[in-house]
Amino acid sequence: MNTEQDLKVIAEQEARLRFERFDAAVAWQLGTRLKEAAEGLHSAIAMDISLFGQVLFFYAMPGATPDNADWIRRKRNVVQRFHRSSYAVGLMLKQKESSLEARGLSPQDYAAHGGSFPIFVQGVGCIGAITVSGLPQREDHELVVEVLAGYLGLPYEELALDP
């Protein structure tokens, strides 16, 4: 994994994976697609789609634990704070040899680990996050990106991180 290359690709993902509008119906459709994709992985995954302050979709697959929900909360807080994917924030901090704690943020409330992706609405900005927990962080991130790309009609191959 090349951190600089991943950050470049993630910036492209964040620039292209944007919505013209986003509401509870869109969240339900996305959540259903995310659930179906996660079922194909046969892993214990929890998923959440939230506007900041309001959960629109949540599902915990069999085997997921309350710990997954807490990881979701902490990753989502990173997106809410930085308006970047939690994976990008984690990679940037690693690159700078820094941490969220060095920025005064508690690890009890923030986790700069992959799996939370900002919901951007064109002309509005970042309004929420789509978050998963249960896979290794890079896979959590890519699961969200793959589902978003499919929903928005964009070729995932153009947006995927290098293996």
Rosetta silent file (secondary structure, phi, psi, omega in degrees, C-alpha in Angstrom):
SEQUENCE: MNTEQDLKVIAEQEARLRFERFDAAVAWQLGTRLKEAAEGLHSAIAMDISLFGQVLFFYAMPGATPDNADWIRRKRNVVQRFHRSSYAVGLMLKQKESSLEARGLSPQDYAAHGGSFPIFVQGVGCIGAITVSGLPQREDHELVVEVLAGYLGLPYEELALDP
SCORE:     score description
SCORE:     0.000 S_00000001
   1 L     0.000  128.931  177.077    0.000    0.000    0.000 S_00000001
   2 L  -103.316  110.896 -174.997    1.325    3.418   -1.015 S_00000001
   3 H   -58.508  -44.927 -178.637   -0.079    6.034    1.384 S_00000001
   4 H   -63.244  -42.448  178.420    0.410    8.960   -0.987 S_00000001
   5 H   -65.563  -43.123  177.874   -1.275    7.120   -3.871 S_00000001
   6 H   -59.539  -42.833  179.513   -4.166    6.029   -1.616 S_00000001
   7 H   -62.645  -37.521  177.864   -4.696    9.633   -0.474 S_00000001
   8 H   -64.804  -45.518  179.862   -4.811   10.769   -4.102 S_00000001
   9 H   -65.532  -41.745 -179.990   -7.379    8.095   -5.003 S_00000001
  10 H   -63.520  -38.768  176.566   -9.481    8.839   -1.902 S_00000001
  11 H   -60.994  -38.692  176.769   -9.538   12.554   -2.818 S_00000001
  12 H   -66.480  -42.251  176.820  -10.859   11.516   -6.255 S_00000001
  13 H   -57.750  -48.902 -177.729  -13.470    9.276   -4.607 S_00000001
  14 H   -64.667  -31.440  179.364  -14.614   12.138   -2.379 S_00000001
  15 H   -75.014  -33.274 -174.241  -14.780   14.516   -5.353 S_00000001
  16 H   -96.437  -27.650 -176.191  -16.813   12.185   -7.557 S_00000001
  17 L   -88.836   75.884 -176.397  -19.087   10.324   -5.121 S_00000001
  18 E  -128.360  152.228 -176.622  -21.562   13.154   -4.583 S_00000001
  19 E  -106.371  148.819  171.620  -25.323   13.344   -4.591 S_00000001
  20 L   -77.789  -33.831  176.172  -27.680   15.792   -6.252 S_00000001
  21 L  -151.514  157.279  179.273  -30.062   15.208   -3.345 S_00000001
  22 L  -148.183  127.268  177.831  -30.096   13.003   -0.272 S_00000001
  23 L  -147.231 -172.834 -176.645  -33.012   12.034    1.941 S_00000001
  24 H   -61.549  -34.763  179.179  -34.350    9.084    3.929 S_00000001
  25 H   -66.477  -40.706  176.662  -35.463    7.251    0.777 S_00000001
  26 H   -64.372  -43.265  179.175  -31.955    7.477   -0.703 S_00000001
  27 H   -59.251  -42.178  179.791  -30.499    6.303    2.623 S_00000001
  28 H   -63.403  -46.293  179.644  -32.826    3.281    2.609 S_00000001
  29 H   -61.658  -46.243  178.675  -31.879    2.341   -0.965 S_00000001
  30 H   -63.207  -44.773 -179.653  -28.166    2.738   -0.215 S_00000001
  31 H   -61.024  -40.371  178.378  -28.465    0.865    3.069 S_00000001
  32 H   -63.956  -42.890  177.886  -30.219   -2.026    1.369 S_00000001
  33 H   -64.660  -40.569  179.706  -27.474   -2.216   -1.267 S_00000001
  34 H   -63.750  -43.607  177.820  -24.815   -2.028    1.422 S_00000001
  35 H   -60.206  -45.748 -179.687  -26.488   -4.837    3.375 S_00000001
  36 H   -62.900  -42.105  178.343  -26.668   -7.032    0.263 S_00000001
  37 H   -64.195  -41.325 -179.268  -22.999   -6.394   -0.557 S_00000001
  38 H   -66.863  -37.585  178.993  -21.976   -7.147    3.034 S_00000001
  39 H   -60.537  -33.996  178.884  -23.977  -10.403    3.069 S_00000001
  40 L   -67.663  -17.109 -179.968  -21.893  -11.591    0.132 S_00000001
  41 L   -89.308  -12.904  179.222  -18.768  -11.224    2.272 S_00000001
  42 L    54.242   44.848  178.274  -20.097  -13.545    5.001 S_00000001
  43 L  -124.459  159.522  177.195  -18.690  -11.324    7.758 S_00000001
  44 L   -85.015   98.210 -174.823  -20.177   -9.809   10.900 S_00000001
  45 L  -121.999  142.253  170.635  -20.580   -6.201    9.772 S_00000001
  46 E  -113.140  149.024 -177.357  -22.587   -3.306   11.161 S_00000001
  47 E  -141.016  150.575 -174.702  -23.564   -0.368    8.954 S_00000001
  48 E  -148.160  136.752  171.191  -24.981    3.090    9.490 S_00000001
  49 E  -125.382  118.252 -174.773  -26.137    5.938    7.274 S_00000001
  50 E  -135.154  140.757  160.534  -26.625    9.162    9.183 S_00000001
  51 E   -82.700  154.496 -177.104  -27.148   12.794    8.614 S_00000001
  52 L   -63.215  111.113 -179.455  -25.253   14.576   11.339 S_00000001
  53 L   104.128   -8.478 -178.177  -27.578   14.192   14.284 S_00000001
  54 E  -145.672  119.135  175.651  -30.045   11.721   12.733 S_00000001
  55 E   -78.004  127.645  178.254  -29.658    8.023   11.949 S_00000001
  56 E  -104.893  -25.389 -179.563  -31.493    7.114    8.747 S_00000001
  57 E  -152.499  134.144  173.271  -30.362    3.491    8.386 S_00000001
  58 E  -146.760  136.603  175.432  -28.687    1.022   10.722 S_00000001
  59 E  -147.969  133.694  174.787  -28.197   -2.708   10.382 S_00000001
  60 E  -116.852  119.541 -179.767  -26.066   -5.146   12.354 S_00000001
  61 L   -71.955  158.611  176.031  -25.497   -8.501   10.697 S_00000001
  62 L   -53.333  131.818 -178.777  -25.554  -11.678   12.760 S_00000001
  63 L    97.625  -18.059  175.378  -22.337  -11.822   14.763 S_00000001
  64 L   -68.331  153.078 -176.404  -21.834   -8.050   14.890 S_00000001
  65 L  -122.867  169.108  174.366  -21.405   -6.725   18.426 S_00000001
  66 H   -57.667  -25.233  176.878  -22.068   -3.462   20.273 S_00000001
  67 H   -61.370  -36.782  177.261  -18.364   -2.768   19.743 S_00000001
  68 H   -61.958  -40.870  178.736  -19.069   -2.403   16.000 S_00000001
  69 H   -64.425  -36.026  178.397  -21.683    0.259   16.737 S_00000001
  70 H   -69.571  -40.066  174.947  -19.176    2.133   18.874 S_00000001
  71 H   -59.702  -41.833  178.082  -16.565    2.001   16.096 S_00000001
  72 H   -58.399  -48.615 -179.424  -19.210    3.395   13.737 S_00000001
  73 H   -57.644  -46.369 -176.355  -19.906    6.290   16.096 S_00000001
  74 H   -69.161  -39.647  177.076  -16.220    7.119   16.486 S_00000001
  75 H   -67.358  -42.553  179.147  -15.454    6.896   12.739 S_00000001
  76 H   -60.329  -38.113  178.001  -18.557    8.962   11.902 S_00000001
  77 H   -60.461  -34.785  177.694  -17.349   11.646   14.343 S_00000001
  78 H   -64.912  -45.594  178.426  -14.135   11.929   12.317 S_00000001
  79 H   -62.376  -43.096 -179.897  -16.103   12.528    9.108 S_00000001
  80 H   -61.700  -37.466 -177.222  -18.319   15.063   10.872 S_00000001
  81 H   -75.813  -41.982 -171.644  -15.276   16.914   12.190 S_00000001
  82 H  -107.777  -11.763 -176.480  -13.082   16.885    9.056 S_00000001
  83 L    55.332   35.343  175.868  -15.555   16.359    6.163 S_00000001
  84 L  -134.584  160.894  176.937  -13.161   13.708    4.829 S_00000001
  85 L   -64.618  148.239 -179.525  -13.342    9.937    4.918 S_00000001
  86 H   -62.956  -30.835  177.908  -12.099    8.453    8.167 S_00000001
  87 H   -68.083  -43.193  177.818   -9.558    6.414    6.196 S_00000001
  88 H   -60.598  -44.108 -179.864   -8.123    9.545    4.531 S_00000001
  89 H   -61.745  -44.308  178.622   -7.821   11.266    7.904 S_00000001
  90 H   -61.132  -42.540  178.960   -6.040    8.236    9.354 S_00000001
  91 H   -66.703  -39.672  178.749   -3.620    8.071    6.420 S_00000001
  92 H   -64.241  -42.476  178.713   -2.896   11.807    6.607 S_00000001
  93 H   -63.586  -41.970  178.077   -2.192   11.560   10.324 S_00000001
  94 H   -61.070  -44.048 -179.590    0.097    8.572    9.741 S_00000001
  95 H   -61.386  -36.276 -179.323    1.902   10.477    7.001 S_00000001
  96 L   -89.394    2.047 -176.275    2.440   13.446    9.342 S_00000001
  97 L    52.026   49.157 -179.151    3.370   11.114   12.210 S_00000001
  98 L  -128.474 -173.277  179.844    0.562   12.644   14.233 S_00000001
  99 L  -152.354  167.383  174.716   -2.648   11.496   15.882 S_00000001
 100 L   -65.373  -35.964  178.486   -6.121   12.661   16.740 S_00000001
 101 H   -60.408  -38.190  178.534   -5.001   12.892   20.363 S_00000001
 102 H   -64.564  -20.700  177.370   -2.290   15.369   19.312 S_00000001
 103 H   -94.684    6.826  177.232   -5.154   17.478   17.915 S_00000001
 104 L    84.391   17.065 -178.654   -6.953   17.339   21.232 S_00000001
 105 L  -105.821  133.151 -176.392   -9.504   14.701   20.225 S_00000001
 106 L   -77.014  134.079  175.368  -10.259   11.775   22.514 S_00000001
 107 L   -65.915  -13.360  175.137   -9.901    8.232   21.145 S_00000001
 108 L   -72.591  -21.107 -178.166  -13.063    7.452   23.118 S_00000001
 109 L  -118.544  -12.025 -176.536  -14.985    9.650   20.674 S_00000001
 110 L  -135.736  136.639  176.445  -12.892    9.634   17.469 S_00000001
 111 L  -136.805  112.470  178.882  -11.351    6.834   15.391 S_00000001
 112 L   -88.032   62.371  178.877   -9.335    7.662   12.276 S_00000001
 113 L  -121.916  149.267 -177.140   -9.781    4.167   10.842 S_00000001
 114 L   -60.458  146.689  174.945  -11.286    3.309    7.477 S_00000001
 115 L   137.125  -11.010  178.015  -14.984    2.736    7.071 S_00000001
 116 E  -118.854  129.307 -175.317  -16.761    6.091    7.239 S_00000001
 117 E  -125.469  135.873 -177.406  -17.310    8.107    4.071 S_00000001
 118 E   -69.044  145.272  171.099  -18.808   11.599    3.818 S_00000001
 119 E   -96.584  110.175  177.438  -22.180   12.217    2.209 S_00000001
 120 E  -103.805  133.346  172.927  -21.694   15.241   -0.020 S_00000001
 121 E  -111.600  127.905 -178.124  -24.648   16.969   -1.668 S_00000001
 122 L   -57.308  132.255  179.372  -23.791   19.171   -4.624 S_00000001
 123 L    80.880   -4.630 -178.847  -24.234   22.833   -3.775 S_00000001
 124 L  -118.703  -51.706 -177.722  -24.654   22.042   -0.066 S_00000001
 125 E   117.200 -157.756 -177.073  -21.547   20.230    1.204 S_00000001
 126 E   -81.028  120.494 -176.396  -21.017   17.435    3.697 S_00000001
 127 E  -116.678   -8.387 -176.564  -24.296   16.525    5.418 S_00000001
 128 E  -179.424 -162.261 -177.440  -23.603   13.098    6.900 S_00000001
 129 E  -150.660  149.916  171.363  -21.708    9.837    6.649 S_00000001
 130 E  -111.132  123.989 -170.840  -22.021    6.249    5.495 S_00000001
 131 E  -134.710  139.208  172.610  -20.131    3.992    7.881 S_00000001
 132 E  -129.605  155.906  177.182  -19.328    0.300    8.225 S_00000001
 133 E  -146.292  136.228  175.683  -17.434   -1.679   10.841 S_00000001
 134 L   143.145  -18.580  177.081  -16.365   -5.287   10.929 S_00000001
 135 L  -108.347  171.926  169.664  -13.731   -5.731    8.230 S_00000001
 136 L   -57.669  148.872 -168.314  -10.115   -4.555    8.155 S_00000001
 137 H   -55.801  -39.782  179.932  -10.209   -0.760    7.777 S_00000001
 138 H   -64.812  -39.083  178.318   -9.173   -0.608    4.100 S_00000001
 139 H   -69.886  -39.069  174.028  -11.877   -3.165    3.241 S_00000001
 140 H   -55.159  -48.925 -178.960  -14.489   -1.246    5.288 S_00000001
 141 H   -59.889  -48.989 -175.979  -13.613    1.859    3.249 S_00000001
 142 H   -67.717  -31.283  176.102  -13.729    0.071   -0.103 S_00000001
 143 H   -60.483  -46.002  179.121  -17.055   -1.621    0.665 S_00000001
 144 H   -63.548  -46.006 -179.015  -18.662    1.800    1.121 S_00000001
 145 H   -61.208  -43.574 -179.469  -16.983    3.208   -2.005 S_00000001
 146 H   -61.668  -43.372 -179.848  -18.051    0.245   -4.140 S_00000001
 147 H   -68.098  -42.377  177.949  -21.697    0.564   -3.057 S_00000001
 148 H   -61.139  -45.888 -179.794  -21.692    4.348   -3.532 S_00000001
 149 H   -59.195  -46.169  178.608  -20.158    4.045   -7.004 S_00000001
 150 H   -60.230  -44.967 -179.660  -22.783    1.477   -8.017 S_00000001
 151 H   -62.705  -41.557 -176.844  -25.636    3.594   -6.690 S_00000001
 152 H   -84.909    0.705  177.381  -24.361    6.732   -8.437 S_00000001
 153 L    72.875   29.428  178.551  -23.741    4.868  -11.707 S_00000001
 154 L  -107.075  144.641  179.339  -19.979    5.340  -11.678 S_00000001
 155 L   -70.288  117.936 -179.013  -17.500    2.585  -12.612 S_00000001
 156 H   -58.722  -35.597 -177.573  -15.991    1.289   -9.380 S_00000001
 157 H   -57.163  -31.164  179.386  -12.824    0.211  -11.213 S_00000001
 158 H   -75.915  -17.142 -174.133  -11.994    3.891  -11.814 S_00000001
 159 L  -113.634   -7.852 -174.640  -12.339    4.674   -8.102 S_00000001
 160 L   -71.856  146.193  171.783  -10.928    1.586   -6.391 S_00000001
 161 L   -69.544  149.450  176.233   -7.777    1.683   -4.323 S_00000001
 162 L   -63.898  141.581 -179.824   -4.906   -0.352   -5.742 S_00000001
 163 L   -63.595    0.000    0.000   -4.786   -3.866   -4.266 S_00000001
